[in-house]
PDB file of C-alpha atoms and ligand atoms in Angstrom:
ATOM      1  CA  UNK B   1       0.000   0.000   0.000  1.00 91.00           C
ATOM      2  CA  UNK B   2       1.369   3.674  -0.925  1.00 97.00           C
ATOM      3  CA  UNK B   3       2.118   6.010   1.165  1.00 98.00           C
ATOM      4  CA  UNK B   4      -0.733   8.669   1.473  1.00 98.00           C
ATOM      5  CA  UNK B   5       0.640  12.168   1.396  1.00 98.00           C
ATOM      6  CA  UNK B   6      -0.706  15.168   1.609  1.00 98.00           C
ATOM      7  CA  UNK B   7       1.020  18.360   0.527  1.00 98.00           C
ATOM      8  CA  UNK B   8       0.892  22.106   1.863  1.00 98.00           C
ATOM      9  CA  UNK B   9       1.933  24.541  -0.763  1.00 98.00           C
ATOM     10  CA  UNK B  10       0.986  28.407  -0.886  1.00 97.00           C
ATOM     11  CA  UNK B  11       2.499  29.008  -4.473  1.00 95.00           C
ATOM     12  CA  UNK B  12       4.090  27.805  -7.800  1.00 95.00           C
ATOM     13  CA  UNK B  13       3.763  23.983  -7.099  1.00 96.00           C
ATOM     14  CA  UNK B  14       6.925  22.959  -8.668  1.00 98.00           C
ATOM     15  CA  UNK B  15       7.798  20.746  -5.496  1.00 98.00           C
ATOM     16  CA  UNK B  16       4.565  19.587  -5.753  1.00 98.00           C
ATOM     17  CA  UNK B  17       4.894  18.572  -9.293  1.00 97.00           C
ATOM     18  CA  UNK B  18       8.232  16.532  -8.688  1.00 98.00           C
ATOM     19  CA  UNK B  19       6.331  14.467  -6.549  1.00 98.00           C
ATOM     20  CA  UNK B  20       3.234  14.255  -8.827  1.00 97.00           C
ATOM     21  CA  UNK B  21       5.497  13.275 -11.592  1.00 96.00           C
ATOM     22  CA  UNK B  22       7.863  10.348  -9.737  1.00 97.00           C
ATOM     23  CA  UNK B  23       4.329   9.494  -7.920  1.00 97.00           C
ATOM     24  CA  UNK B  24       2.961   8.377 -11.587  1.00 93.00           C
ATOM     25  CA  UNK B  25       5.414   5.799 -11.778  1.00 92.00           C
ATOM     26  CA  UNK B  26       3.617   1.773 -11.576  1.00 92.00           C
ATOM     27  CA  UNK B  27       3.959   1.064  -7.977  1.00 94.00           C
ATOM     28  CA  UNK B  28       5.468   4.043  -6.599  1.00 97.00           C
ATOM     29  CA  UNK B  29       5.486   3.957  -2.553  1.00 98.00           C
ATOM     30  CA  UNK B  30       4.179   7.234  -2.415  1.00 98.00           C
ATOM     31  CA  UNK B  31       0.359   8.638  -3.220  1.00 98.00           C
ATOM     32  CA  UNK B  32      -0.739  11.892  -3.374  1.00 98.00           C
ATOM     33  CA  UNK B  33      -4.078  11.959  -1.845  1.00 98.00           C
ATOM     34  CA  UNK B  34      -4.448  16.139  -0.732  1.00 98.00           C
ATOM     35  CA  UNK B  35      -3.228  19.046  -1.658  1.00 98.00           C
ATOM     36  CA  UNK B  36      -3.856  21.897   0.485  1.00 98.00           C
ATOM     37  CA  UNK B  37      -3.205  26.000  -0.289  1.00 98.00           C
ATOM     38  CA  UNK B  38      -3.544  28.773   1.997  1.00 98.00           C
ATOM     39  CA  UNK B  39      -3.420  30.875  -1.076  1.00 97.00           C
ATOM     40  CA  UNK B  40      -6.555  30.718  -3.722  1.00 96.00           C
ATOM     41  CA  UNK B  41      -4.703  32.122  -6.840  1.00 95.00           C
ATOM     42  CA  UNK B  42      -1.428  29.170  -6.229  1.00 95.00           C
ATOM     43  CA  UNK B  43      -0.697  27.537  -9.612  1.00 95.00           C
ATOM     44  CA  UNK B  44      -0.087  24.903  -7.328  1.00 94.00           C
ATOM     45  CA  UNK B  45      -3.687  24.192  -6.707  1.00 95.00           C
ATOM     46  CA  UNK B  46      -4.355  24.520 -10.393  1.00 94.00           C
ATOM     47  CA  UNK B  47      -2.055  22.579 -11.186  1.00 94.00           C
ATOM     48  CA  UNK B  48      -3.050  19.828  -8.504  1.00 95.00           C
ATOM     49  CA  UNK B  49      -7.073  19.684 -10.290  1.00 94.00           C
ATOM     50  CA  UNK B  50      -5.940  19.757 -13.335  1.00 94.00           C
ATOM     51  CA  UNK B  51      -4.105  16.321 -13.015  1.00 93.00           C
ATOM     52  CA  UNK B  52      -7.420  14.978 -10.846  1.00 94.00           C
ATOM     53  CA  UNK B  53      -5.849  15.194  -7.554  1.00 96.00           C
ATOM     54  CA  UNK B  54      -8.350  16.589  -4.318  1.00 97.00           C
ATOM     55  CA  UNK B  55      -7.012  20.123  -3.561  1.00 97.00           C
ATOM     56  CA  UNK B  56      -8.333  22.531  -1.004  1.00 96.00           C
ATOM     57  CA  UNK B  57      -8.277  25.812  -0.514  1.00 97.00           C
ATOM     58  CA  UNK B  58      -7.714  26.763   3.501  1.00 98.00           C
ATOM     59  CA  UNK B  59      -7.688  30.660   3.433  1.00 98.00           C
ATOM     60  CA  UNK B  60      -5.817  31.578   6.825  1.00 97.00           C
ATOM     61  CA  UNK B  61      -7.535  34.874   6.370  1.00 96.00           C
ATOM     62  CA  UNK B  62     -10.491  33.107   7.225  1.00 97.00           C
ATOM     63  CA  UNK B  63      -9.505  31.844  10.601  1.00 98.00           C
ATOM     64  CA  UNK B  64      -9.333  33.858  13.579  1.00 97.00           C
ATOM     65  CA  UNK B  65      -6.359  32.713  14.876  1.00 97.00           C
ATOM     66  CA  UNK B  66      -2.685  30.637  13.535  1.00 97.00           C
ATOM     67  CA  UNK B  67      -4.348  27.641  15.984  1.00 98.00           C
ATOM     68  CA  UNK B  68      -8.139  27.740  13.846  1.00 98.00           C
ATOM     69  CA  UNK B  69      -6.233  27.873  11.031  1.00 98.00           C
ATOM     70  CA  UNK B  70      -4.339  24.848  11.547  1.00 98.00           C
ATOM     71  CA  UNK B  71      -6.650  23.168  12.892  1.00 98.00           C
ATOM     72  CA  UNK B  72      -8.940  23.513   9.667  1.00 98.00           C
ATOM     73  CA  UNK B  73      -5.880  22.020   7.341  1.00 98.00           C
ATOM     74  CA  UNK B  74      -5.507  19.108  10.387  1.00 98.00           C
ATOM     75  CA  UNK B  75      -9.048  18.157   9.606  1.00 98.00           C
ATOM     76  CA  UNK B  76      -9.217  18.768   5.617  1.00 98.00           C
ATOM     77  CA  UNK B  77      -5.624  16.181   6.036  1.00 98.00           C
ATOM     78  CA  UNK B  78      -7.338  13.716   8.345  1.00 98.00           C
ATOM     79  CA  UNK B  79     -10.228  13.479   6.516  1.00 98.00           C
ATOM     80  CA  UNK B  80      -8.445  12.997   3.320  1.00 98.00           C
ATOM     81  CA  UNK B  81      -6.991  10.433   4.847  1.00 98.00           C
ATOM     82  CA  UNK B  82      -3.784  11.256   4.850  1.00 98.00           C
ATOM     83  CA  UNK B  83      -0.683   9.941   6.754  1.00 98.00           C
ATOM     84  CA  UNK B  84       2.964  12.131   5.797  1.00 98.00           C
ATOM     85  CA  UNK B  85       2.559  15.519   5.439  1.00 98.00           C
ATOM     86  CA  UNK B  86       4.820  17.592   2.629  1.00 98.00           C
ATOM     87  CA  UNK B  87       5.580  20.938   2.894  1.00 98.00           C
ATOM     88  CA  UNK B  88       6.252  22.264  -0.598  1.00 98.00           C
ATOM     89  CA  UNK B  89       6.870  26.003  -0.562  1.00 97.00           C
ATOM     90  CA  UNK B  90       4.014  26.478   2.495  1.00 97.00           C
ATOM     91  CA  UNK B  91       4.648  30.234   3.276  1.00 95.00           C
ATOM     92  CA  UNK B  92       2.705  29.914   6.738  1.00 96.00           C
ATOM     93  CA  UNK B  93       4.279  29.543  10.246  1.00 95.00           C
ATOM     94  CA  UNK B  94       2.897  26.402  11.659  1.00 97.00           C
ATOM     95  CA  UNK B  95       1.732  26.033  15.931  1.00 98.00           C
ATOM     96  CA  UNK B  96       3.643  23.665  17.557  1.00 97.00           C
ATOM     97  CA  UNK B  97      -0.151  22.064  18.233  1.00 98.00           C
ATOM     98  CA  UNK B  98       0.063  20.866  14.325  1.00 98.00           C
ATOM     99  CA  UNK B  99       3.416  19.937  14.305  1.00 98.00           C
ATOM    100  CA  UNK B 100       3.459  18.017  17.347  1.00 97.00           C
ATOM    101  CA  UNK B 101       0.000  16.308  15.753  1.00 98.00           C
ATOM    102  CA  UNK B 102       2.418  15.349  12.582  1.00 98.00           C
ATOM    103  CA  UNK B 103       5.211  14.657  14.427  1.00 98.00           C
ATOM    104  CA  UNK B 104       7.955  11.969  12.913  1.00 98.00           C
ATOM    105  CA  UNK B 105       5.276  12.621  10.085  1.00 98.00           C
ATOM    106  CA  UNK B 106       6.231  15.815   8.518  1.00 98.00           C
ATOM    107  CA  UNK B 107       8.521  16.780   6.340  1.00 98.00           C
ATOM    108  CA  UNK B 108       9.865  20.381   4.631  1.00 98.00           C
ATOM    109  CA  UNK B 109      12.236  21.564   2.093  1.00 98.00           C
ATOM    110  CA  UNK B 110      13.910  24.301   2.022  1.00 98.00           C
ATOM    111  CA  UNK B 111      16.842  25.879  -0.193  1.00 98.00           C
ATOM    112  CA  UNK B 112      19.771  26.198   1.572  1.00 98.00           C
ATOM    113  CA  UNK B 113      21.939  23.679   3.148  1.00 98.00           C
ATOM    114  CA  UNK B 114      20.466  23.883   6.825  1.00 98.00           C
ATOM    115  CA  UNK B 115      21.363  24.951   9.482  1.00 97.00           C
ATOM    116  CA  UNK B 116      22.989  27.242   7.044  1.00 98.00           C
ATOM    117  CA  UNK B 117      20.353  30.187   6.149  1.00 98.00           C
ATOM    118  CA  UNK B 118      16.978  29.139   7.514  1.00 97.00           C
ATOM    119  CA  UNK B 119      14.145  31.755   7.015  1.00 95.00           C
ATOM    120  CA  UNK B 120      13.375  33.881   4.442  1.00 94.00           C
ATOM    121  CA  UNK B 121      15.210  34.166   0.886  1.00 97.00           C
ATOM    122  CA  UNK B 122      17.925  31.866   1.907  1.00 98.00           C
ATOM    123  CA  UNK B 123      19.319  32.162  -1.351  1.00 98.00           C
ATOM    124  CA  UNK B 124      19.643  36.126  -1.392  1.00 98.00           C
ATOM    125  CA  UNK B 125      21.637  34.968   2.173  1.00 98.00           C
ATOM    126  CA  UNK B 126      23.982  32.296   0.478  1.00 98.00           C
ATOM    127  CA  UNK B 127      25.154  35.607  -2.452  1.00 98.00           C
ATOM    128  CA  UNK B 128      25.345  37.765   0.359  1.00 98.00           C
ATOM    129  CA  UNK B 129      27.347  35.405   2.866  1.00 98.00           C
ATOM    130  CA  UNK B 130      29.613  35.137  -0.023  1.00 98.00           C
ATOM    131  CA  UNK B 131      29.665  31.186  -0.068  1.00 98.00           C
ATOM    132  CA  UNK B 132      30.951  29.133  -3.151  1.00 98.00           C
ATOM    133  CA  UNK B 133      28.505  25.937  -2.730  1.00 98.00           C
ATOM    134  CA  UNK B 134      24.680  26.041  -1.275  1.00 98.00           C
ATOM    135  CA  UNK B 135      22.094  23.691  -2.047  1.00 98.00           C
ATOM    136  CA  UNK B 136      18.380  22.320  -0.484  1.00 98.00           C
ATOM    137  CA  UNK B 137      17.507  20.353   2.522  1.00 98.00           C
ATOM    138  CA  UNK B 138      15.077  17.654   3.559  1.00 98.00           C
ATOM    139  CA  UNK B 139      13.816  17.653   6.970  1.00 98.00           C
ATOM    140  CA  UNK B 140      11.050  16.344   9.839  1.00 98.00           C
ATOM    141  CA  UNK B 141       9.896  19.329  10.875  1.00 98.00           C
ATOM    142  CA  UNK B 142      10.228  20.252  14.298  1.00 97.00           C
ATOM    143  CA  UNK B 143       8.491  23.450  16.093  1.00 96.00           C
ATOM    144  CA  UNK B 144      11.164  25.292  15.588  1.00 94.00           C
ATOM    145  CA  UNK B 145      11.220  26.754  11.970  1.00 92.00           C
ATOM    146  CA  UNK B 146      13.969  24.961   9.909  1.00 94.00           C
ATOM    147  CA  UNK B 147      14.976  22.681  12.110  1.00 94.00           C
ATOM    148  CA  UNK B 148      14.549  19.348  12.459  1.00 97.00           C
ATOM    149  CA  UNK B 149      16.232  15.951  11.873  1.00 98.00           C
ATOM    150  CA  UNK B 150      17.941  16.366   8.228  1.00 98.00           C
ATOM    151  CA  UNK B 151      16.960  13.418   6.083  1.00 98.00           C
ATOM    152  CA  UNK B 152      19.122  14.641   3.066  1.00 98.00           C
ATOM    153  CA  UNK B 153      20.972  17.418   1.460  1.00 98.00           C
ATOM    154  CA  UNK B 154      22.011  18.573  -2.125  1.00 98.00           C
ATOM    155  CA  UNK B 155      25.090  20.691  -3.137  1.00 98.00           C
ATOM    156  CA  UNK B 156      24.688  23.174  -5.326  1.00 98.00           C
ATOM    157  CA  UNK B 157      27.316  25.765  -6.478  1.00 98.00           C
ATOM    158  CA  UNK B 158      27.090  29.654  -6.479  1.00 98.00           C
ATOM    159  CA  UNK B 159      28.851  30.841  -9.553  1.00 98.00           C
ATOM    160  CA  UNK B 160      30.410  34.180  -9.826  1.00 96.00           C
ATOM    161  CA  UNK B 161      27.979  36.612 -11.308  1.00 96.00           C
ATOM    162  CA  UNK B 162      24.949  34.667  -9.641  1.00 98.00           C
ATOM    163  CA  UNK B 163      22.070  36.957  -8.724  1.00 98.00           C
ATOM    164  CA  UNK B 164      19.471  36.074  -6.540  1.00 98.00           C
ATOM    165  CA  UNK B 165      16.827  34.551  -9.554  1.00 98.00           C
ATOM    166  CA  UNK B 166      19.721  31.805 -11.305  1.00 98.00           C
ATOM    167  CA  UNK B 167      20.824  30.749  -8.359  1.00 98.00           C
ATOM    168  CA  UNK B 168      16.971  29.618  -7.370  1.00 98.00           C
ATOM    169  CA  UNK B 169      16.710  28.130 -10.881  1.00 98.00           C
ATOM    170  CA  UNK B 170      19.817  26.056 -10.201  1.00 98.00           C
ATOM    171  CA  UNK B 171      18.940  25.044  -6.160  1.00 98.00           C
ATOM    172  CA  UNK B 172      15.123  24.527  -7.607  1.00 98.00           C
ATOM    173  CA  UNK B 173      16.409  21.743 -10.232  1.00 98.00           C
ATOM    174  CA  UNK B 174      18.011  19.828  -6.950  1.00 98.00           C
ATOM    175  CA  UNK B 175      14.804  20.881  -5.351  1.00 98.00           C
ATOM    176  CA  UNK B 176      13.103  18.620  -7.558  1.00 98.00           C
ATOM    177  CA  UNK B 177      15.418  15.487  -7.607  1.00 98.00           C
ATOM    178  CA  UNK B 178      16.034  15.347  -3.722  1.00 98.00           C
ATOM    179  CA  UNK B 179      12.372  15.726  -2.246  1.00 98.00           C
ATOM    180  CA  UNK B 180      11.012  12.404  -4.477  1.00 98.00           C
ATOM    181  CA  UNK B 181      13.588  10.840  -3.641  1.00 98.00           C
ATOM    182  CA  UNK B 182      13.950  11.242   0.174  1.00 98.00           C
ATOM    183  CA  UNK B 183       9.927  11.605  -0.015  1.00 98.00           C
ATOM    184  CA  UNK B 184      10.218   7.724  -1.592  1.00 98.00           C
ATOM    185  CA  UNK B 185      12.943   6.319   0.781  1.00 98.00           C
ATOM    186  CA  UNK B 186      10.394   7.361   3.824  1.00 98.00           C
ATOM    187  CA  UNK B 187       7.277   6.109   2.347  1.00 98.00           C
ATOM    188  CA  UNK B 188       9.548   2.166   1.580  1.00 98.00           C
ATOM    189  CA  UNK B 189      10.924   2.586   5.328  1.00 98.00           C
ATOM    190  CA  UNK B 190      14.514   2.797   3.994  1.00 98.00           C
ATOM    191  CA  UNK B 191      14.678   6.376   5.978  1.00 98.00           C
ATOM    192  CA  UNK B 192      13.036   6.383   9.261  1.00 98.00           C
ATOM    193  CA  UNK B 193      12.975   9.169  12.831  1.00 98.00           C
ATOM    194  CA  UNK B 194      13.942   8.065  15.935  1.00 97.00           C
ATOM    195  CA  UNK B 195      13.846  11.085  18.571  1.00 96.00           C
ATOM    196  CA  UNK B 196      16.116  13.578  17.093  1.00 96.00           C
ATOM    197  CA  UNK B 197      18.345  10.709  14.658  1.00 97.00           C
ATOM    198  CA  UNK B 198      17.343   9.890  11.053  1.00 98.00           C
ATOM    199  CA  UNK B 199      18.091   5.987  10.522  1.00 98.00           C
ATOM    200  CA  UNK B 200      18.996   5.107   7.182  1.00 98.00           C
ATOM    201  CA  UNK B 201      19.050   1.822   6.054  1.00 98.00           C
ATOM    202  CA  UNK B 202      22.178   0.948   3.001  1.00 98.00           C
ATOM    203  CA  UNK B 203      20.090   1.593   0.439  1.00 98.00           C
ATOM    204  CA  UNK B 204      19.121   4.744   1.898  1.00 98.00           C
ATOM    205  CA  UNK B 205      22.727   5.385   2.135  1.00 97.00           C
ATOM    206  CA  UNK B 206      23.639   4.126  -1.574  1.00 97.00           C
ATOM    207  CA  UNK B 207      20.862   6.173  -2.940  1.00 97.00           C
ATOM    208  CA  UNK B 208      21.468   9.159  -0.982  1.00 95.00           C
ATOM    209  CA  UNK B 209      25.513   9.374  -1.309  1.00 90.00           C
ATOM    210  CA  UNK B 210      26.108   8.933   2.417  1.00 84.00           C
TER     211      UNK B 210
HETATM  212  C1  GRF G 301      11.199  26.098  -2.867  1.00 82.59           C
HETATM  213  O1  GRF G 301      12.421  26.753  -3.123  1.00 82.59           O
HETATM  214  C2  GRF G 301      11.204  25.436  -1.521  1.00 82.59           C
HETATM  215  O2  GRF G 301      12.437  24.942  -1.135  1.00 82.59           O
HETATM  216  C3  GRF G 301      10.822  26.586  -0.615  1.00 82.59           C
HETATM  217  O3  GRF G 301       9.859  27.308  -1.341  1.00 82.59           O
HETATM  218  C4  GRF G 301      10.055  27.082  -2.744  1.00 82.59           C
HETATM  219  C5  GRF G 301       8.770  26.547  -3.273  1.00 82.59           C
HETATM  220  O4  GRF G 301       8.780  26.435  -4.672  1.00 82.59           O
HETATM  221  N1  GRF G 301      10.372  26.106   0.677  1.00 82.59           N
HETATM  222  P1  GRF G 301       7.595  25.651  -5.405  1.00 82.59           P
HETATM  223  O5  GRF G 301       6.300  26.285  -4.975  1.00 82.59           O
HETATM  224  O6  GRF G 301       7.680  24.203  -4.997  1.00 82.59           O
HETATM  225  O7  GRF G 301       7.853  25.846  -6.864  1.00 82.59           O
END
């Protein structure tokens, strides 16, 4: 039985479309059974209904509060059905309520090569820290934002000349390699959580370079 995901985006959906894509494949261990936006005009929810999977819309404006928020996208997951949560360019701060609800069953990505640059435009941090390499990061997600037991990383270089928009494009192209792939070594139990240690079993570790 696959996996059932669902997956919290707030935008462009190109995270979300990795995973659609390697999802397609006969027998993959991973479903997408949800997508949820916060945002109504996200090509990612387009993009989500146009290829027939169940998308919501969960306008925090709606909610009162960050904790009736959440706990409307808790409900629109549970009732989908869904066990692992992806966050795919989710632009929201999550309670610790919701994250301790997915907890061990939640993961993020984000482009930079945590703990390097966590928060906003991580990228626009990498050019102005000056480094030579960045790249993208898997993680559980813990309360904390950005943090959280790393699952898997990808280097990326930062050539001279880089502004903030190509060196996206490049991190973005890992972006989408890394997250179905770490996304599928979870869902076959190759990659698992235990407290704050990722376990990775040797094909985790082939796959994954370690
Ligand atoms: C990605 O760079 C992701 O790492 C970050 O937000 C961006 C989302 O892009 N968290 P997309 O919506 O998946 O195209």
């Amino acid at each position: 039985m696959a996996l059932k995901i669902g997956v919290l985006i707030s935008g462009r959906g190109s995270n979300l479309k990795a995973l659609l894509d390697a999802s397609a494949a006969a027998n993959h261990p991973f479903k997408i059974v949800h997508v949820i936006s916060n945002v109504a005009v996200a090509a990612g929810l387009e993009f989500a209904r146009a290829h027939n999977v169940p998308a919501s819309l969960v306008d925090h404006r709606a909610y009162a509060d960050r904790t009736d928020f959440d706990a409307a996208m808790d409900a629109a997951l549970r009732k989908a059905g869904v066990e692992f949560v992806c966050m795919a360019g989710f632009m929201r701060i999550l309670t610790d309520g919701f994250v301790e609800g997915w907890r061990d069953r939640m993961v993020n990505i984000h482009p930079s090569l945590l703990p390097a640059f966590k928060g906003r435009h991580p990228q626009r941090q990498a050019l102005e820290a000056g480094v030579r390499e960045t790249g993208c990061t898997v993680h559980y997600v813990r309360p904390a934002m950005d943090s959280g037991p790393v699952i898997a990383r990808a280097k990326v270089p930062v050539f001279q000349g880089d502004d903030e928009a190509a060196l996206s494009a490049r991190i973005l192209e890992a972006e989408h390699r890394l997250y179905p792939l770490a996304l599928e070594l979870v869902a076959t139990g190759d990659v698992a959580v235990r407290g704050e240690e990722v376990v990775f079993s040797d094909r985790a570790m082939r796959a994954l370079g370690h």
